[in-house]
């Protein structure tokens, strides 16, 4: 089998189909076999697993996944890539290509149809323009997902894995930390792709918890607190939260709640852990 994950084959396929990478779909094709191996290894995919791949492109990562997994379901938005994929993946009988926008597909029905409802693993070199909406959809869909192993912009990877007190710590760190344990796998330079992205990239592995990391009475309310706190990062929590009418709290109530959990009443959101945000949320909802 001629693997696609190198510069020569990738150029050959693109020129055979008279195509070039489309910026609007965030197309940067992987041409580094070491990185492809690294992604599959970090994903822990075995012959027992069904994989959901987002954005197969010309099929470079799909080939590696097809060899490691029992079944691969790849969702690609760009219809002009479908004939290319049918060609480059013709040797594999365990790959299904779905021509759809991942943000519009019902992930639960994919899991039902292709893995009898058992948990799947998500593996992808994500289109960077919609990384966060995709990750949030995967978590919030309620579909059984065991883990998510993805290539993202380095800066986004940093935000996913950081804890309180770090400059990259924010609402994405907390949202990811609520659902999963995030581990940085490797940094990937622009030269590993055609065309080269303008930013550095990194692979992260998100292993989903069986139940969320903290218990909170009203999950939506907690995430609204978190969103508000980091939208106005430089403000104290008592100022930012009392400025958001949907939270229905006064500055004094926020200060009292912070004191109750032994946090300085002038604190900003960046020093609170997920557990502390959950407690703050529960107190403010009383
Ligand atoms: N997996 C390939 C690789 O590693 O070489 C391509 C990765 S490229 C960074 C991202 C892929 O996601 C492209 O093929 C792009 O067309 C596809 N894509 C972009 N937006 C999408 C969406 N909303 N739903 C599904 N696929 C999408």
Tab-separated table of N, CA, C and O in Angstrom, residues 151-213:
chain	number	residue	atom	x	y	z
A	151	UNK	N	-5.309	16.744	16.628
A	151	UNK	CA	-4.319	17.775	16.298
A	151	UNK	C	-5.064	19.092	16.320
A	151	UNK	O	-6.122	19.226	15.679
A	152	UNK	N	-4.522	20.044	17.075
A	152	UNK	CA	-5.121	21.380	17.144
A	152	UNK	C	-3.994	22.402	17.089
A	152	UNK	O	-2.810	22.046	17.140
A	153	UNK	N	-4.366	23.673	17.017
A	153	UNK	CA	-3.384	24.736	17.098
A	153	UNK	C	-2.673	24.641	18.447
A	153	UNK	O	-3.343	24.396	19.465
A	154	UNK	N	-1.367	24.849	18.469
A	154	UNK	CA	-0.595	24.709	19.710
A	154	UNK	C	-1.197	25.545	20.855
A	154	UNK	O	-1.319	25.090	21.990
A	155	UNK	N	-1.609	26.769	20.490
A	155	UNK	CA	-2.155	27.675	21.492
A	155	UNK	C	-3.454	27.113	22.120
A	155	UNK	O	-3.716	27.269	23.313
A	156	UNK	N	-4.248	26.436	21.296
A	156	UNK	CA	-5.494	25.843	21.795
A	156	UNK	C	-5.168	24.625	22.669
A	156	UNK	O	-5.786	24.405	23.707
A	157	UNK	N	-4.156	23.861	22.249
A	157	UNK	CA	-3.733	22.702	23.052
A	157	UNK	C	-3.309	23.188	24.441
A	157	UNK	O	-3.676	22.593	25.461
A	158	UNK	N	-2.564	24.302	24.480
A	158	UNK	CA	-2.118	24.840	25.771
A	158	UNK	C	-3.317	25.209	26.634
A	158	UNK	O	-3.340	24.951	27.833
A	159	UNK	N	-4.315	25.811	26.002
A	159	UNK	CA	-5.493	26.222	26.782
A	159	UNK	C	-6.243	25.009	27.325
A	159	UNK	O	-6.857	25.081	28.381
A	160	UNK	N	-6.192	23.890	26.568
A	160	UNK	CA	-6.923	22.697	27.028
A	160	UNK	C	-6.271	22.057	28.245
A	160	UNK	O	-6.951	21.510	29.095
A	161	UNK	N	-4.944	22.106	28.307
A	161	UNK	CA	-4.274	21.322	29.362
A	161	UNK	C	-3.875	22.134	30.600
A	161	UNK	O	-3.461	21.559	31.594
A	162	UNK	N	-4.012	23.477	30.547
A	162	UNK	CA	-3.517	24.307	31.648
A	162	UNK	C	-4.444	24.347	32.856
A	162	UNK	O	-5.660	24.277	32.720
A	163	UNK	N	-3.836	24.552	34.026
A	163	UNK	CA	-4.597	24.686	35.270
A	163	UNK	C	-4.585	26.133	35.766
A	163	UNK	O	-3.946	26.993	35.146
A	164	UNK	N	-5.283	26.400	36.896
A	164	UNK	CA	-5.410	27.753	37.425
A	164	UNK	C	-4.062	28.451	37.586
A	164	UNK	O	-3.061	27.816	37.900
A	165	UNK	N	-4.076	29.779	37.370
A	165	UNK	CA	-2.873	30.567	37.595
A	165	UNK	C	-2.027	30.713	36.342
A	165	UNK	O	-1.181	31.580	36.262
A	166	UNK	N	-2.273	29.876	35.334
A	166	UNK	CA	-1.499	29.988	34.096
A	166	UNK	C	-2.185	30.962	33.142
A	166	UNK	O	-3.406	31.050	33.123
A	167	UNK	N	-1.399	31.657	32.310
A	167	UNK	CA	-2.001	32.664	31.425
A	167	UNK	C	-2.937	32.020	30.376
A	167	UNK	O	-3.833	32.671	29.862
A	168	UNK	N	-2.707	30.758	30.076
A	168	UNK	CA	-3.546	30.089	29.083
A	168	UNK	C	-4.796	29.439	29.688
A	168	UNK	O	-5.623	28.871	28.985
A	169	UNK	N	-4.887	29.492	31.020
A	169	UNK	CA	-6.028	28.886	31.706
A	169	UNK	C	-7.279	29.719	31.432
A	169	UNK	O	-7.241	30.945	31.501
A	170	UNK	N	-8.388	29.050	31.067
A	170	UNK	CA	-9.591	29.816	30.766
A	170	UNK	C	-10.795	28.911	30.613
A	170	UNK	O	-10.771	27.750	31.060
A	171	UNK	N	-11.836	29.430	29.952
A	171	UNK	CA	-13.078	28.647	29.906
A	171	UNK	C	-12.909	27.332	29.149
A	171	UNK	O	-13.559	26.340	29.481
A	172	UNK	N	-12.005	27.296	28.147
A	172	UNK	CA	-11.813	26.018	27.440
A	172	UNK	C	-11.147	24.987	28.361
A	172	UNK	O	-11.537	23.814	28.378
A	173	UNK	N	-10.168	25.433	29.159
A	173	UNK	CA	-9.509	24.511	30.107
A	173	UNK	C	-10.558	23.899	31.039
A	173	UNK	O	-10.545	22.704	31.340
A	174	UNK	N	-11.481	24.753	31.518
A	174	UNK	CA	-12.479	24.300	32.490
A	174	UNK	C	-13.524	23.402	31.833
A	174	UNK	O	-13.939	22.396	32.413
A	175	UNK	N	-13.928	23.756	30.605
A	175	UNK	CA	-14.923	22.922	29.918
A	175	UNK	C	-14.335	21.545	29.624
A	175	UNK	O	-14.964	20.507	29.876
A	176	UNK	N	-13.103	21.529	29.112
A	176	UNK	CA	-12.464	20.245	28.810
A	176	UNK	C	-12.243	19.466	30.110
A	176	UNK	O	-12.536	18.272	30.196
A	177	UNK	N	-11.770	20.173	31.160
A	177	UNK	CA	-11.485	19.517	32.437
A	177	UNK	C	-12.719	18.963	33.131
A	177	UNK	O	-12.622	18.062	33.965
A	178	UNK	N	-13.874	19.493	32.797
A	178	UNK	CA	-15.127	18.997	33.368
A	178	UNK	C	-15.445	17.597	32.831
A	178	UNK	O	-15.892	16.721	33.552
A	179	UNK	N	-15.144	17.415	31.541
A	179	UNK	CA	-15.512	16.157	30.888
A	179	UNK	C	-14.391	15.125	30.799
A	179	UNK	O	-14.643	13.937	30.663
A	180	UNK	N	-13.120	15.606	30.783
A	180	UNK	CA	-12.047	14.669	30.419
A	180	UNK	C	-10.723	15.032	31.064
A	180	UNK	O	-10.494	16.171	31.475
A	181	UNK	N	-9.834	14.023	31.075
A	181	UNK	CA	-8.459	14.290	31.505
A	181	UNK	C	-7.662	14.599	30.238
A	181	UNK	O	-7.588	13.773	29.322
A	182	UNK	N	-7.066	15.806	30.201
A	182	UNK	CA	-6.360	16.238	28.988
A	182	UNK	C	-4.856	16.030	29.133
A	182	UNK	O	-4.270	16.389	30.154
A	183	UNK	N	-4.238	15.423	28.123
A	183	UNK	CA	-2.789	15.223	28.132
A	183	UNK	C	-2.197	15.745	26.829
A	183	UNK	O	-2.730	15.447	25.745
A	184	UNK	N	-1.108	16.494	26.939
A	184	UNK	CA	-0.408	16.948	25.731
A	184	UNK	C	0.411	15.773	25.209
A	184	UNK	O	1.109	15.103	25.980
A	185	UNK	N	0.311	15.491	23.914
A	185	UNK	CA	1.004	14.330	23.344
A	185	UNK	C	2.297	14.752	22.648
A	185	UNK	O	3.373	14.239	22.947
A	186	UNK	N	2.203	15.679	21.705
A	186	UNK	CA	3.425	16.148	21.018
A	186	UNK	C	3.170	17.456	20.285
A	186	UNK	O	2.039	17.752	19.899
A	187	UNK	N	4.254	18.196	20.104
A	187	UNK	CA	4.185	19.418	19.306
A	187	UNK	C	4.515	19.063	17.864
A	187	UNK	O	5.351	18.193	17.617
A	188	UNK	N	3.851	19.743	16.937
A	188	UNK	CA	4.058	19.425	15.521
A	188	UNK	C	4.351	20.730	14.766
A	188	UNK	O	3.561	21.666	14.814
A	189	UNK	N	5.487	20.791	14.065
A	189	UNK	CA	5.849	22.035	13.372
A	189	UNK	C	5.086	22.193	12.052
A	189	UNK	O	4.599	21.204	11.491
A	190	UNK	N	4.994	23.447	11.537
A	190	UNK	CA	4.271	23.686	10.284
A	190	UNK	C	4.756	22.817	9.115
A	190	UNK	O	3.972	22.445	8.237
A	191	UNK	N	6.053	22.472	9.118
A	191	UNK	CA	6.610	21.683	8.015
A	191	UNK	C	6.041	20.276	7.888
A	191	UNK	O	6.309	19.582	6.902
A	192	UNK	N	5.226	19.838	8.856
A	192	UNK	CA	4.625	18.498	8.770
A	192	UNK	C	3.344	18.477	7.941
A	192	UNK	O	2.667	17.446	7.868
A	193	UNK	N	2.991	19.633	7.370
A	193	UNK	CA	1.732	19.729	6.616
A	193	UNK	C	1.965	20.353	5.232
A	193	UNK	O	2.889	21.139	5.044
A	194	UNK	N	1.056	20.027	4.307
A	194	UNK	CA	0.937	20.752	3.031
A	194	UNK	C	-0.490	21.250	2.938
A	194	UNK	O	-1.398	20.404	3.019
A	195	UNK	N	-0.748	22.545	2.723
A	195	UNK	CA	0.218	23.625	2.880
A	195	UNK	C	0.564	23.822	4.357
A	195	UNK	O	-0.163	23.342	5.222
A	196	UNK	N	1.651	24.561	4.612
A	196	UNK	CA	2.057	24.783	6.001
A	196	UNK	C	1.111	25.779	6.680
A	196	UNK	O	0.853	26.828	6.116
A	197	UNK	N	0.594	25.436	7.869
A	197	UNK	CA	-0.220	26.431	8.598
A	197	UNK	C	0.672	27.568	9.117
A	197	UNK	O	1.888	27.384	9.228
A	198	UNK	N	0.066	28.702	9.455
A	198	UNK	CA	0.846	29.847	9.955
A	198	UNK	C	1.200	29.697	11.416
A	198	UNK	O	1.880	30.542	11.977
A	199	UNK	N	0.663	28.662	12.056
A	199	UNK	CA	0.846	28.517	13.510
A	199	UNK	C	1.409	27.133	13.811
A	199	UNK	O	1.324	26.227	12.972
A	200	UNK	N	1.979	26.993	14.998
A	200	UNK	CA	2.426	25.686	15.443
A	200	UNK	C	1.209	24.833	15.816
A	200	UNK	O	0.119	25.355	16.067
A	201	UNK	N	1.386	23.520	15.812
A	201	UNK	CA	0.281	22.612	16.126
A	201	UNK	C	0.698	21.673	17.254
A	201	UNK	O	1.883	21.563	17.566
A	202	UNK	N	-0.274	20.999	17.821
A	202	UNK	CA	0.035	20.018	18.864
A	202	UNK	C	-1.072	18.978	18.907
A	202	UNK	O	-2.222	19.255	18.537
A	203	UNK	N	-0.706	17.784	19.346
A	203	UNK	CA	-1.696	16.712	19.502
A	203	UNK	C	-2.055	16.618	20.977
A	203	UNK	O	-1.160	16.634	21.835
A	204	UNK	N	-3.356	16.545	21.261
A	204	UNK	CA	-3.795	16.348	22.647
A	204	UNK	C	-4.678	15.105	22.728
A	204	UNK	O	-5.371	14.758	21.766
A	205	UNK	N	-4.622	14.460	23.876
A	205	UNK	CA	-5.463	13.284	24.114
A	205	UNK	C	-6.405	13.626	25.267
A	205	UNK	O	-5.946	14.008	26.348
A	206	UNK	N	-7.716	13.498	25.019
A	206	UNK	CA	-8.708	13.793	26.054
A	206	UNK	C	-9.414	12.487	26.407
A	206	UNK	O	-10.156	11.935	25.593
A	207	UNK	N	-9.130	11.989	27.594
A	207	UNK	CA	-9.743	10.720	28.018
A	207	UNK	C	-10.980	11.072	28.833
A	207	UNK	O	-10.886	11.688	29.903
A	208	UNK	N	-12.113	10.678	28.337
A	208	UNK	CA	-13.357	11.098	28.971
A	208	UNK	C	-13.576	10.427	30.328
A	208	UNK	O	-13.359	9.226	30.469
A	209	UNK	N	-13.998	11.217	31.308
A	209	UNK	CA	-14.349	10.648	32.612
A	209	UNK	C	-15.690	9.931	32.496
A	209	UNK	O	-16.541	10.321	31.694
A	210	UNK	N	-15.887	8.934	33.364
A	210	UNK	CA	-17.185	8.245	33.348
A	210	UNK	C	-18.305	9.190	33.735
A	210	UNK	O	-19.391	9.156	33.189
A	211	UNK	N	-18.033	10.022	34.741
A	211	UNK	CA	-18.963	11.125	35.017
A	211	UNK	C	-18.147	12.400	35.177
A	211	UNK	O	-16.944	12.324	35.454
A	212	UNK	N	-18.779	13.576	34.996
A	212	UNK	CA	-18.007	14.816	35.047
A	212	UNK	C	-17.133	14.923	36.298
A	212	UNK	O	-17.445	14.345	37.343
A	213	UNK	N	-16.040	15.677	36.177
A	213	UNK	CA	-15.031	15.762	37.237
A	213	UNK	C	-15.569	16.346	38.543
A	213	UNK	O	-15.047	16.054	39.610
